[in-house]
mmCIF file of C-alpha atoms in Angstrom:
data_model
loop_
_atom_site.group_PDB
_atom_site.id
_atom_site.type_symbol
_atom_site.label_atom_id
_atom_site.label_comp_id
_atom_site.label_asym_id
_atom_site.label_seq_id
_atom_site.Cartn_x
_atom_site.Cartn_y
_atom_site.Cartn_z
ATOM 1 C CA MET N 1 85.307 126.302 86.816
ATOM 2 C CA GLN N 2 81.932 124.622 86.432
ATOM 3 C CA SER N 3 83.464 122.187 83.934
ATOM 4 C CA SER N 4 86.246 121.277 86.417
ATOM 5 C CA ASN N 5 83.696 120.660 89.179
ATOM 6 C CA LEU N 6 81.631 118.453 86.870
ATOM 7 C CA ILE N 7 84.686 116.354 86.002
ATOM 8 C CA LEU N 8 85.622 116.069 89.695
ATOM 9 C CA PHE N 9 82.133 115.021 90.766
ATOM 10 C CA THR N 10 81.914 112.509 87.907
ATOM 11 C CA PHE N 11 85.261 111.002 88.913
ATOM 12 C CA LEU N 12 84.268 110.788 92.587
ATOM 13 C CA GLY N 13 80.958 109.197 91.605
ATOM 14 C CA LEU N 14 82.733 106.507 89.600
ATOM 15 C CA VAL N 15 85.126 105.793 92.480
ATOM 16 C CA ILE N 16 82.241 105.433 94.948
ATOM 17 C CA LEU N 17 80.285 103.224 92.523
ATOM 18 C CA SER N 18 83.305 100.967 91.988
ATOM 19 C CA THR N 19 83.593 100.386 95.741
ATOM 20 C CA LEU N 20 79.904 99.489 96.060
ATOM 21 C CA LEU N 21 79.725 96.993 93.182
ATOM 22 C CA PRO N 22 81.090 93.454 93.453
ATOM 23 C CA PRO N 23 84.211 92.904 91.325
ATOM 24 C CA LEU N 24 83.382 91.762 87.790
ATOM 25 C CA ASP N 25 85.793 88.830 88.121
ATOM 26 C CA ALA N 26 83.688 87.426 90.987
ATOM 27 C CA ARG N 27 81.969 84.277 89.839
ATOM 28 C CA ALA N 28 78.304 84.587 88.971
ATOM 29 C CA PHE N 29 75.951 81.667 89.589
ATOM 30 C CA PHE N 30 72.914 80.693 87.519
ATOM 31 C CA VAL N 31 70.349 78.077 88.530
ATOM 32 C CA PHE N 32 67.746 76.275 86.434
ATOM 33 C CA GLY N 33 65.351 73.507 87.313
ATOM 34 C CA ASP N 34 62.629 72.425 89.705
ATOM 35 C CA SER N 35 61.648 72.608 93.386
ATOM 36 C CA LEU N 36 64.933 71.131 94.588
ATOM 37 C CA VAL N 37 66.635 74.380 93.555
ATOM 38 C CA ASP N 38 63.784 76.931 93.390
ATOM 39 C CA SER N 39 64.608 79.803 95.748
ATOM 40 C CA GLY N 40 61.304 81.609 95.493
ATOM 41 C CA ASN N 41 60.237 82.189 91.885
ATOM 42 C CA ASN N 42 56.936 80.431 92.443
ATOM 43 C CA ASN N 43 56.100 82.980 95.133
ATOM 44 C CA TYR N 44 55.419 85.353 92.246
ATOM 45 C CA LEU N 45 53.230 82.918 90.287
ATOM 46 C CA MET N 46 49.613 81.855 90.669
ATOM 47 C CA THR N 47 50.326 78.200 91.366
ATOM 48 C CA GLU N 48 49.826 75.660 94.108
ATOM 49 C CA ALA N 49 53.474 74.597 93.814
ATOM 50 C CA ARG N 50 54.665 77.006 96.501
ATOM 51 C CA ALA N 51 56.636 76.897 99.724
ATOM 52 C CA ASP N 52 55.851 80.324 101.083
ATOM 53 C CA THR N 53 54.055 79.411 104.310
ATOM 54 C CA PHE N 54 55.075 77.997 107.681
ATOM 55 C CA PRO N 55 56.710 75.615 108.500
ATOM 56 C CA TYR N 56 58.860 75.998 105.367
ATOM 57 C CA GLY N 57 61.880 78.088 106.288
ATOM 58 C CA ILE N 58 61.609 77.259 109.998
ATOM 59 C CA ASP N 59 65.411 76.898 110.221
ATOM 60 C CA TYR N 60 66.280 79.578 107.665
ATOM 61 C CA PRO N 61 68.149 82.532 109.261
ATOM 62 C CA THR N 62 64.967 84.613 109.232
ATOM 63 C CA HIS N 63 62.840 81.634 110.407
ATOM 64 C CA ARG N 64 60.369 82.560 107.704
ATOM 65 C CA ALA N 65 59.243 80.799 104.532
ATOM 66 C CA THR N 66 61.126 82.056 101.483
ATOM 67 C CA GLY N 67 59.803 79.832 98.713
ATOM 68 C CA ARG N 68 62.553 77.267 99.223
ATOM 69 C CA PHE N 69 61.249 73.715 99.556
ATOM 70 C CA SER N 70 63.303 73.139 102.678
ATOM 71 C CA ASN N 71 63.360 73.767 106.391
ATOM 72 C CA GLY N 72 66.386 75.997 105.757
ATOM 73 C CA PHE N 73 68.988 76.394 103.030
ATOM 74 C CA ASN N 74 68.653 74.591 99.711
ATOM 75 C CA ILE N 75 71.369 73.338 97.357
ATOM 76 C CA PRO N 76 72.001 76.658 95.522
ATOM 77 C CA ASP N 77 72.366 78.447 98.874
ATOM 78 C CA LEU N 78 74.996 75.986 100.032
ATOM 79 C CA ILE N 79 76.922 76.034 96.757
ATOM 80 C CA SER N 80 76.940 79.833 96.990
ATOM 81 C CA GLN N 81 78.468 79.563 100.458
ATOM 82 C CA TYR N 82 81.218 77.333 99.093
ATOM 83 C CA ILE N 83 82.107 79.665 96.230
ATOM 84 C CA GLY N 84 82.039 82.683 98.534
ATOM 85 C CA SER N 85 79.050 84.420 97.021
ATOM 86 C CA GLU N 86 75.608 85.458 98.147
ATOM 87 C CA PRO N 87 72.819 83.261 96.734
ATOM 88 C CA PRO N 88 71.455 84.537 93.427
ATOM 89 C CA LEU N 89 68.024 86.086 93.645
ATOM 90 C CA PRO N 90 64.973 84.547 91.960
ATOM 91 C CA CYS N 91 64.736 85.937 88.448
ATOM 92 C CA LEU N 92 61.202 87.182 89.176
ATOM 93 C CA SER N 93 62.297 89.134 92.244
ATOM 94 C CA PRO N 94 61.931 92.908 91.840
ATOM 95 C CA GLU N 95 65.214 93.207 93.740
ATOM 96 C CA LEU N 96 67.146 91.632 90.839
ATOM 97 C CA ARG N 97 68.568 94.828 89.410
ATOM 98 C CA GLY N 98 71.734 96.888 89.512
ATOM 99 C CA GLU N 99 74.626 95.272 91.335
ATOM 100 C CA LYS N 100 72.528 92.193 92.187
ATOM 101 C CA LEU N 101 72.682 91.254 88.500
ATOM 102 C CA LEU N 102 76.397 90.562 88.911
ATOM 103 C CA VAL N 103 75.713 87.771 91.408
ATOM 104 C CA GLY N 104 73.698 85.818 88.813
ATOM 105 C CA ALA N 105 70.082 84.682 88.963
ATOM 106 C CA ASN N 106 67.943 81.704 89.915
ATOM 107 C CA PHE N 107 65.457 80.748 87.190
ATOM 108 C CA ALA N 108 64.188 77.511 88.785
ATOM 109 C CA SER N 109 60.483 76.899 89.275
ATOM 110 C CA ALA N 110 58.920 74.150 91.360
ATOM 111 C CA GLY N 111 56.951 71.552 89.419
ATOM 112 C CA VAL N 112 58.758 71.749 86.079
ATOM 113 C CA GLY N 113 60.382 68.959 84.156
ATOM 114 C CA ILE N 114 62.342 68.369 80.997
ATOM 115 C CA LEU N 115 59.041 68.087 79.109
ATOM 116 C CA ASN N 116 56.605 70.957 78.862
ATOM 117 C CA ASP N 117 53.631 68.764 79.762
ATOM 118 C CA THR N 118 55.229 67.752 83.064
ATOM 119 C CA GLY N 119 53.588 69.382 86.087
ATOM 120 C CA PHE N 120 50.500 70.421 84.123
ATOM 121 C CA GLN N 121 48.454 70.106 87.331
ATOM 122 C CA PHE N 122 50.402 73.021 88.846
ATOM 123 C CA ALA N 123 49.229 75.390 86.082
ATOM 124 C CA ASN N 124 51.312 78.591 86.177
ATOM 125 C CA ILE N 125 54.899 77.481 86.603
ATOM 126 C CA MET N 126 57.977 78.581 84.652
ATOM 127 C CA ARG N 127 58.658 75.665 82.376
ATOM 128 C CA ILE N 128 62.199 75.078 81.226
ATOM 129 C CA ASP N 129 61.655 76.886 77.903
ATOM 130 C CA GLU N 130 60.506 79.953 79.802
ATOM 131 C CA GLN N 131 63.454 79.697 82.197
ATOM 132 C CA LEU N 132 65.828 79.784 79.234
ATOM 133 C CA GLN N 133 63.920 82.721 77.752
ATOM 134 C CA LYS N 134 64.261 84.554 81.079
ATOM 135 C CA PHE N 135 68.016 83.870 80.892
ATOM 136 C CA THR N 136 68.236 85.704 77.567
ATOM 137 C CA GLU N 137 66.200 88.587 79.009
ATOM 138 C CA TYR N 138 68.541 88.719 82.006
ATOM 139 C CA GLN N 139 71.521 88.936 79.668
ATOM 140 C CA ARG N 140 69.992 91.858 77.790
ATOM 141 C CA THR N 141 69.527 93.681 81.088
ATOM 142 C CA LEU N 142 73.077 92.806 82.129
ATOM 143 C CA ARG N 143 74.508 94.144 78.866
ATOM 144 C CA SER N 144 72.752 97.444 79.372
ATOM 145 C CA TYR N 145 74.243 97.617 82.876
ATOM 146 C CA ILE N 146 77.900 96.671 82.312
ATOM 147 C CA GLY N 147 78.305 96.537 78.525
ATOM 148 C CA ALA N 148 78.245 93.673 76.042
ATOM 149 C CA GLU N 149 81.863 92.534 76.433
ATOM 150 C CA LYS N 150 81.814 92.353 80.244
ATOM 151 C CA ALA N 151 78.378 90.731 80.226
ATOM 152 C CA LYS N 152 79.598 87.991 77.890
ATOM 153 C CA GLU N 153 82.641 87.415 80.111
ATOM 154 C CA LEU N 154 80.499 87.200 83.256
ATOM 155 C CA VAL N 155 78.192 84.588 81.709
ATOM 156 C CA ASN N 156 81.063 82.561 80.215
ATOM 157 C CA LYS N 157 82.851 82.409 83.579
ATOM 158 C CA ALA N 158 79.731 81.726 85.627
ATOM 159 C CA LEU N 159 78.861 78.492 87.361
ATOM 160 C CA VAL N 160 75.563 77.036 86.150
ATOM 161 C CA LEU N 161 73.462 74.430 87.971
ATOM 162 C CA ILE N 162 70.564 72.591 86.358
ATOM 163 C CA THR N 163 68.414 70.120 88.283
ATOM 164 C CA VAL N 164 65.501 68.670 86.369
ATOM 165 C CA GLY N 165 64.056 65.271 85.507
ATOM 166 C CA GLY N 166 62.472 63.909 88.672
ATOM 167 C CA ASN N 167 59.099 65.494 87.952
ATOM 168 C CA ASP N 168 59.050 63.883 84.520
ATOM 169 C CA PHE N 169 58.587 60.601 86.353
ATOM 170 C CA VAL N 170 56.631 61.377 89.544
ATOM 171 C CA ASN N 171 54.488 64.163 88.063
ATOM 172 C CA ASN N 172 54.115 62.800 84.567
ATOM 173 C CA TYR N 173 54.868 59.180 83.616
ATOM 174 C CA TYR N 174 53.822 57.740 87.005
ATOM 175 C CA LEU N 175 51.363 60.466 88.010
ATOM 176 C CA LEU N 176 48.394 58.279 87.089
ATOM 177 C CA PRO N 177 48.151 54.496 86.739
ATOM 178 C CA TYR N 178 47.678 54.900 82.976
ATOM 179 C CA SER N 179 49.110 58.307 82.189
ATOM 180 C CA ALA N 180 49.269 59.598 78.626
ATOM 181 C CA ARG N 181 53.042 59.248 78.561
ATOM 182 C CA SER N 182 52.996 55.689 79.955
ATOM 183 C CA ARG N 183 50.540 54.703 77.216
ATOM 184 C CA GLU N 184 52.742 56.381 74.615
ATOM 185 C CA PHE N 185 56.114 54.987 75.745
ATOM 186 C CA SER N 186 57.565 51.959 77.448
ATOM 187 C CA LEU N 187 59.799 53.060 80.319
ATOM 188 C CA PRO N 188 63.097 52.522 78.398
ATOM 189 C CA ASP N 189 61.732 54.440 75.404
ATOM 190 C CA TYR N 190 60.497 57.234 77.681
ATOM 191 C CA VAL N 191 63.952 57.513 79.249
ATOM 192 C CA ASN N 192 65.501 57.750 75.777
ATOM 193 C CA TYR N 193 63.010 60.480 74.875
ATOM 194 C CA LEU N 194 63.749 62.408 78.083
ATOM 195 C CA THR N 195 67.498 62.275 77.578
ATOM 196 C CA PHE N 196 67.110 63.415 73.959
ATOM 197 C CA GLU N 197 65.085 66.425 75.121
ATOM 198 C CA TYR N 198 67.463 67.125 78.021
ATOM 199 C CA LYS N 199 70.369 67.212 75.610
ATOM 200 C CA LYS N 200 68.590 69.895 73.560
ATOM 201 C CA ILE N 201 68.145 71.995 76.717
ATOM 202 C CA LEU N 202 71.852 71.780 77.512
ATOM 203 C CA LEU N 203 72.801 72.684 73.950
ATOM 204 C CA ARG N 204 70.689 75.821 74.301
ATOM 205 C CA LEU N 205 72.447 76.687 77.561
ATOM 206 C CA TYR N 206 75.773 76.392 75.750
ATOM 207 C CA ASP N 207 74.491 78.571 72.906
ATOM 208 C CA TYR N 208 73.476 81.169 75.509
ATOM 209 C CA GLY N 209 77.022 81.314 76.863
ATOM 210 C CA ALA N 210 77.185 78.726 79.675
ATOM 211 C CA ARG N 211 80.635 77.130 79.891
ATOM 212 C CA ARG N 212 80.644 75.547 83.380
ATOM 213 C CA VAL N 213 77.462 73.554 83.827
ATOM 214 C CA LEU N 214 76.757 71.241 86.746
ATOM 215 C CA VAL N 215 74.074 68.744 85.670
ATOM 216 C CA THR N 216 72.320 66.582 88.237
ATOM 217 C CA GLY N 217 70.463 63.386 87.561
ATOM 218 C CA THR N 218 67.546 62.333 89.728
ATOM 219 C CA GLY N 219 67.816 61.153 93.311
ATOM 220 C CA PRO N 220 66.415 57.752 94.348
ATOM 221 C CA LEU N 221 62.842 58.667 93.427
ATOM 222 C CA GLY N 222 61.304 55.518 94.841
ATOM 223 C CA CYS N 223 62.739 56.270 98.290
ATOM 224 C CA ALA N 224 60.874 59.549 98.780
ATOM 225 C CA PRO N 225 58.334 59.272 101.621
ATOM 226 C CA ALA N 226 55.519 60.105 99.187
ATOM 227 C CA GLU N 227 56.399 57.201 96.914
ATOM 228 C CA ILE N 228 56.917 54.757 99.786
ATOM 229 C CA ALA N 229 53.530 55.768 101.185
ATOM 230 C CA LEU N 230 51.788 55.418 97.819
ATOM 231 C CA ARG N 231 53.524 52.443 96.255
ATOM 232 C CA SER N 232 55.305 50.333 98.867
ATOM 233 C CA THR N 233 53.638 47.700 101.034
ATOM 234 C CA ASP N 234 56.727 46.828 103.081
ATOM 235 C CA GLY N 235 58.343 50.248 103.610
ATOM 236 C CA ASN N 236 61.070 49.682 101.049
ATOM 237 C CA CYS N 237 61.758 52.004 98.126
ATOM 238 C CA ALA N 238 59.215 51.737 95.303
ATOM 239 C CA GLU N 239 60.771 49.388 92.757
ATOM 240 C CA GLU N 240 59.373 50.826 89.525
ATOM 241 C CA LEU N 241 60.568 54.342 90.303
ATOM 242 C CA MET N 242 63.968 52.999 91.289
ATOM 243 C CA ARG N 243 64.090 51.237 87.926
ATOM 244 C CA ALA N 244 63.377 54.573 86.245
ATOM 245 C CA THR N 245 66.191 56.196 88.207
ATOM 246 C CA ASP N 246 68.611 53.426 87.299
ATOM 247 C CA LEU N 247 67.775 53.778 83.605
ATOM 248 C CA PHE N 248 67.830 57.572 83.483
ATOM 249 C CA ASN N 249 70.977 58.566 85.363
ATOM 250 C CA PRO N 250 73.565 56.543 83.371
ATOM 251 C CA LYS N 251 72.122 58.013 80.178
ATOM 252 C CA ILE N 252 72.814 61.504 81.510
ATOM 253 C CA VAL N 253 76.436 60.684 82.284
ATOM 254 C CA GLN N 254 76.915 59.158 78.829
ATOM 255 C CA PHE N 255 75.545 62.021 76.782
ATOM 256 C CA LEU N 256 77.439 64.582 78.897
ATOM 257 C CA LYS N 257 80.652 62.776 77.978
ATOM 258 C CA GLU N 258 79.612 62.984 74.335
ATOM 259 C CA LEU N 259 78.887 66.705 74.605
ATOM 260 C CA ASN N 260 82.228 67.397 76.291
ATOM 261 C CA SER N 261 83.974 65.473 73.537
ATOM 262 C CA GLN N 262 82.044 67.463 70.942
ATOM 263 C CA TYR N 263 83.062 70.793 72.510
ATOM 264 C CA GLY N 264 86.614 69.715 73.292
ATOM 265 C CA SER N 265 86.431 70.729 76.961
ATOM 266 C CA ASP N 266 84.733 69.750 80.210
ATOM 267 C CA VAL N 267 81.802 72.125 79.890
ATOM 268 C CA PHE N 268 79.368 69.726 81.565
ATOM 269 C CA THR N 269 79.865 67.957 84.883
ATOM 270 C CA ALA N 270 77.554 65.144 85.949
ATOM 271 C CA ALA N 271 76.504 65.052 89.597
ATOM 272 C CA ASN N 272 75.383 61.570 90.634
ATOM 273 C CA SER N 273 72.476 62.686 92.797
ATOM 274 C CA ASN N 274 71.175 59.149 93.084
ATOM 275 C CA ARG N 275 74.390 57.897 94.681
ATOM 276 C CA MET N 276 74.647 60.975 96.921
ATOM 277 C CA HIS N 277 71.153 60.440 98.313
ATOM 278 C CA PHE N 278 71.304 56.684 98.306
ATOM 279 C CA ASP N 279 74.278 56.568 100.677
ATOM 280 C CA PHE N 280 72.322 57.997 103.576
ATOM 281 C CA VAL N 281 68.926 56.692 102.487
ATOM 282 C CA MET N 282 70.232 53.151 102.778
ATOM 283 C CA ASN N 283 72.289 53.753 105.919
ATOM 284 C CA PRO N 284 70.953 56.854 107.655
ATOM 285 C CA LYS N 285 72.522 56.142 111.046
ATOM 286 C CA ALA N 286 76.000 56.138 109.526
ATOM 287 C CA TYR N 287 75.403 59.783 108.627
ATOM 288 C CA GLY N 288 73.790 60.816 111.885
ATOM 289 C CA PHE N 289 70.160 60.534 110.797
ATOM 290 C CA LYS N 290 67.490 58.606 112.669
ATOM 291 C CA THR N 291 65.254 57.984 109.668
ATOM 292 C CA ALA N 292 65.325 58.179 105.888
ATOM 293 C CA LYS N 293 61.734 56.998 105.437
ATOM 294 C CA ILE N 294 59.649 59.350 107.560
ATOM 295 C CA ALA N 295 59.447 62.957 106.430
ATOM 296 C CA CYS N 296 59.788 65.622 109.109
ATOM 297 C CA CYS N 297 56.701 67.476 107.894
ATOM 298 C CA GLY N 298 53.620 65.816 106.456
ATOM 299 C CA GLU N 299 50.673 63.564 107.096
ATOM 300 C CA GLY N 300 49.682 59.908 106.807
ATOM 301 C CA ARG N 301 52.036 56.997 106.255
ATOM 302 C CA TYR N 302 55.668 58.084 106.596
ATOM 303 C CA ASN N 303 54.379 61.692 106.615
ATOM 304 C CA GLY N 304 54.298 61.209 102.859
ATOM 305 C CA ILE N 305 50.651 61.987 102.163
ATOM 306 C CA GLY N 306 49.479 65.487 101.325
ATOM 307 C CA ILE N 307 51.418 68.720 101.654
ATOM 308 C CA CYS N 308 53.534 70.169 104.442
ATOM 309 C CA SER N 309 51.464 72.867 106.167
ATOM 310 C CA ARG N 310 50.679 74.410 109.547
ATOM 311 C CA LEU N 311 48.313 71.501 110.177
ATOM 312 C CA SER N 312 50.886 68.804 109.398
ATOM 313 C CA ASN N 313 52.884 66.638 111.753
ATOM 314 C CA LEU N 314 56.186 68.409 112.397
ATOM 315 C CA CYS N 315 59.263 66.783 113.862
ATOM 316 C CA LYS N 316 61.184 68.524 116.638
ATOM 317 C CA ASN N 317 64.685 67.844 115.304
ATOM 318 C CA ARG N 318 65.006 68.338 111.562
ATOM 319 C CA ASP N 319 68.621 67.144 111.595
ATOM 320 C CA GLU N 320 67.444 63.615 112.406
ATOM 321 C CA HIS N 321 65.509 63.319 109.136
ATOM 322 C CA VAL N 322 66.803 62.850 105.607
ATOM 323 C CA PHE N 323 63.544 64.189 104.161
ATOM 324 C CA TRP N 324 61.964 67.488 105.138
ATOM 325 C CA ASP N 325 58.662 66.877 103.356
ATOM 326 C CA ALA N 326 57.261 64.202 101.045
ATOM 327 C CA TYR N 327 59.942 64.761 98.385
ATOM 328 C CA HIS N 328 62.568 67.271 99.481
ATOM 329 C CA PRO N 329 65.688 66.805 101.629
ATOM 330 C CA THR N 330 66.287 68.623 104.887
ATOM 331 C CA GLU N 331 68.963 71.304 105.013
ATOM 332 C CA ARG N 332 71.303 68.832 106.694
ATOM 333 C CA ALA N 333 70.828 66.314 103.880
ATOM 334 C CA ASN N 334 71.401 69.109 101.358
ATOM 335 C CA ARG N 335 74.681 69.927 103.087
ATOM 336 C CA LEU N 336 75.853 66.346 102.656
ATOM 337 C CA ILE N 337 74.855 66.414 98.993
ATOM 338 C CA VAL N 338 76.709 69.668 98.324
ATOM 339 C CA ASN N 339 79.748 68.385 100.210
ATOM 340 C CA ARG N 340 79.826 65.433 97.793
ATOM 341 C CA MET N 341 79.537 67.860 94.875
ATOM 342 C CA MET N 342 82.494 69.816 96.204
ATOM 343 C CA THR N 343 84.870 67.036 97.224
ATOM 344 C CA GLY N 344 83.399 63.720 96.031
ATOM 345 C CA SER N 345 85.262 61.145 93.987
ATOM 346 C CA THR N 346 84.414 60.311 90.365
ATOM 347 C CA ASP N 347 81.786 57.921 91.743
ATOM 348 C CA TYR N 348 79.842 61.065 92.626
ATOM 349 C CA MET N 349 81.111 63.717 90.197
ATOM 350 C CA SER N 350 82.200 63.101 86.618
ATOM 351 C CA PRO N 351 84.670 64.045 85.252
ATOM 352 C CA MET N 352 85.677 66.028 88.378
ATOM 353 C CA ASN N 353 84.262 67.570 91.531
ATOM 354 C CA LEU N 354 83.413 71.212 91.980
ATOM 355 C CA SER N 355 86.472 72.014 94.097
ATOM 356 C CA THR N 356 88.699 70.772 91.283
ATOM 357 C CA ILE N 357 86.753 72.817 88.747
ATOM 358 C CA LEU N 358 87.120 75.970 90.841
ATOM 359 C CA ALA N 359 90.849 75.345 91.324
ATOM 360 C CA LEU N 360 91.416 74.804 87.589
ATOM 361 C CA ASP N 361 89.463 77.899 86.697
ATOM 362 C CA GLU N 362 91.490 79.907 89.204
ATOM 363 C CA ILE N 363 94.698 78.835 87.410
ATOM 364 C CA HIS N 364 93.331 79.815 84.015
#
């Protein structure tokens, strides 16, 4: 009798557990990169590269700072909404356990770049090598939770986003008038070096099981309010940083094509972040913005000097601004970017947009 009761209770427990957990065929989402996609990892690190105080998060549902470098949702949040999932938790969050593991994880950390010496002034940030190491640790935890076979399937079917590269210019090569990297490399040679190192990062992601990877280039770096304030005398985008952008992004598209050819499938998709941003930076009124030069939150020229804090200038209507702070888009600008990722033509997404990817994967 006791044995029968034990079997019954075990069966009922499994039934209840199966109703509480998300289905294993739901698509997981993994995020790597910098502050454009960091959802709060730096909150757990001793670093100045944080967004955990007001007015960050002023338009987030809780109206509280979350560690996102935005007034509201960031790009991973909005992609999660499109794919019908909750946003993955920061990998350093103590809440990332149990069923939350099945949603995926966000490994991004503000301040990082492709190179490990990028963002050195921020001290304790999770550089890209550490993010990849955390990914392997996550997978070990996942295997212990759902078994090796199902864990491998979840990772292989997951959507992966990586956004990195901008800091390698603004917080490395151009950080100082005569930075170590600018003395070591001409700009074209530096771009070649960056793309070589970026390729190695993506190869590691593939080795760790990623099979659907969305890779962004940099936005129009010279058009950020910080760079206009520091480098432009006439209010136009800073030319040297725009040159860097124009050299870097085509290289990304080219080597992604080579990798896809090498693997015999469209593992990697290039998102033309520069074009996505540039559309409304150059013609903000056509997209309902009032300004693409003045940040909503900041100080000094174009609100591009210093950090966004309680003491900063703060605009009343965030939807009128392309930039939230000196470098990061507003939630509304992020929505336009993600919309391009989902439905944009091959001018924006190569070889296909995210909606097409999701539809093809649904068929297979």
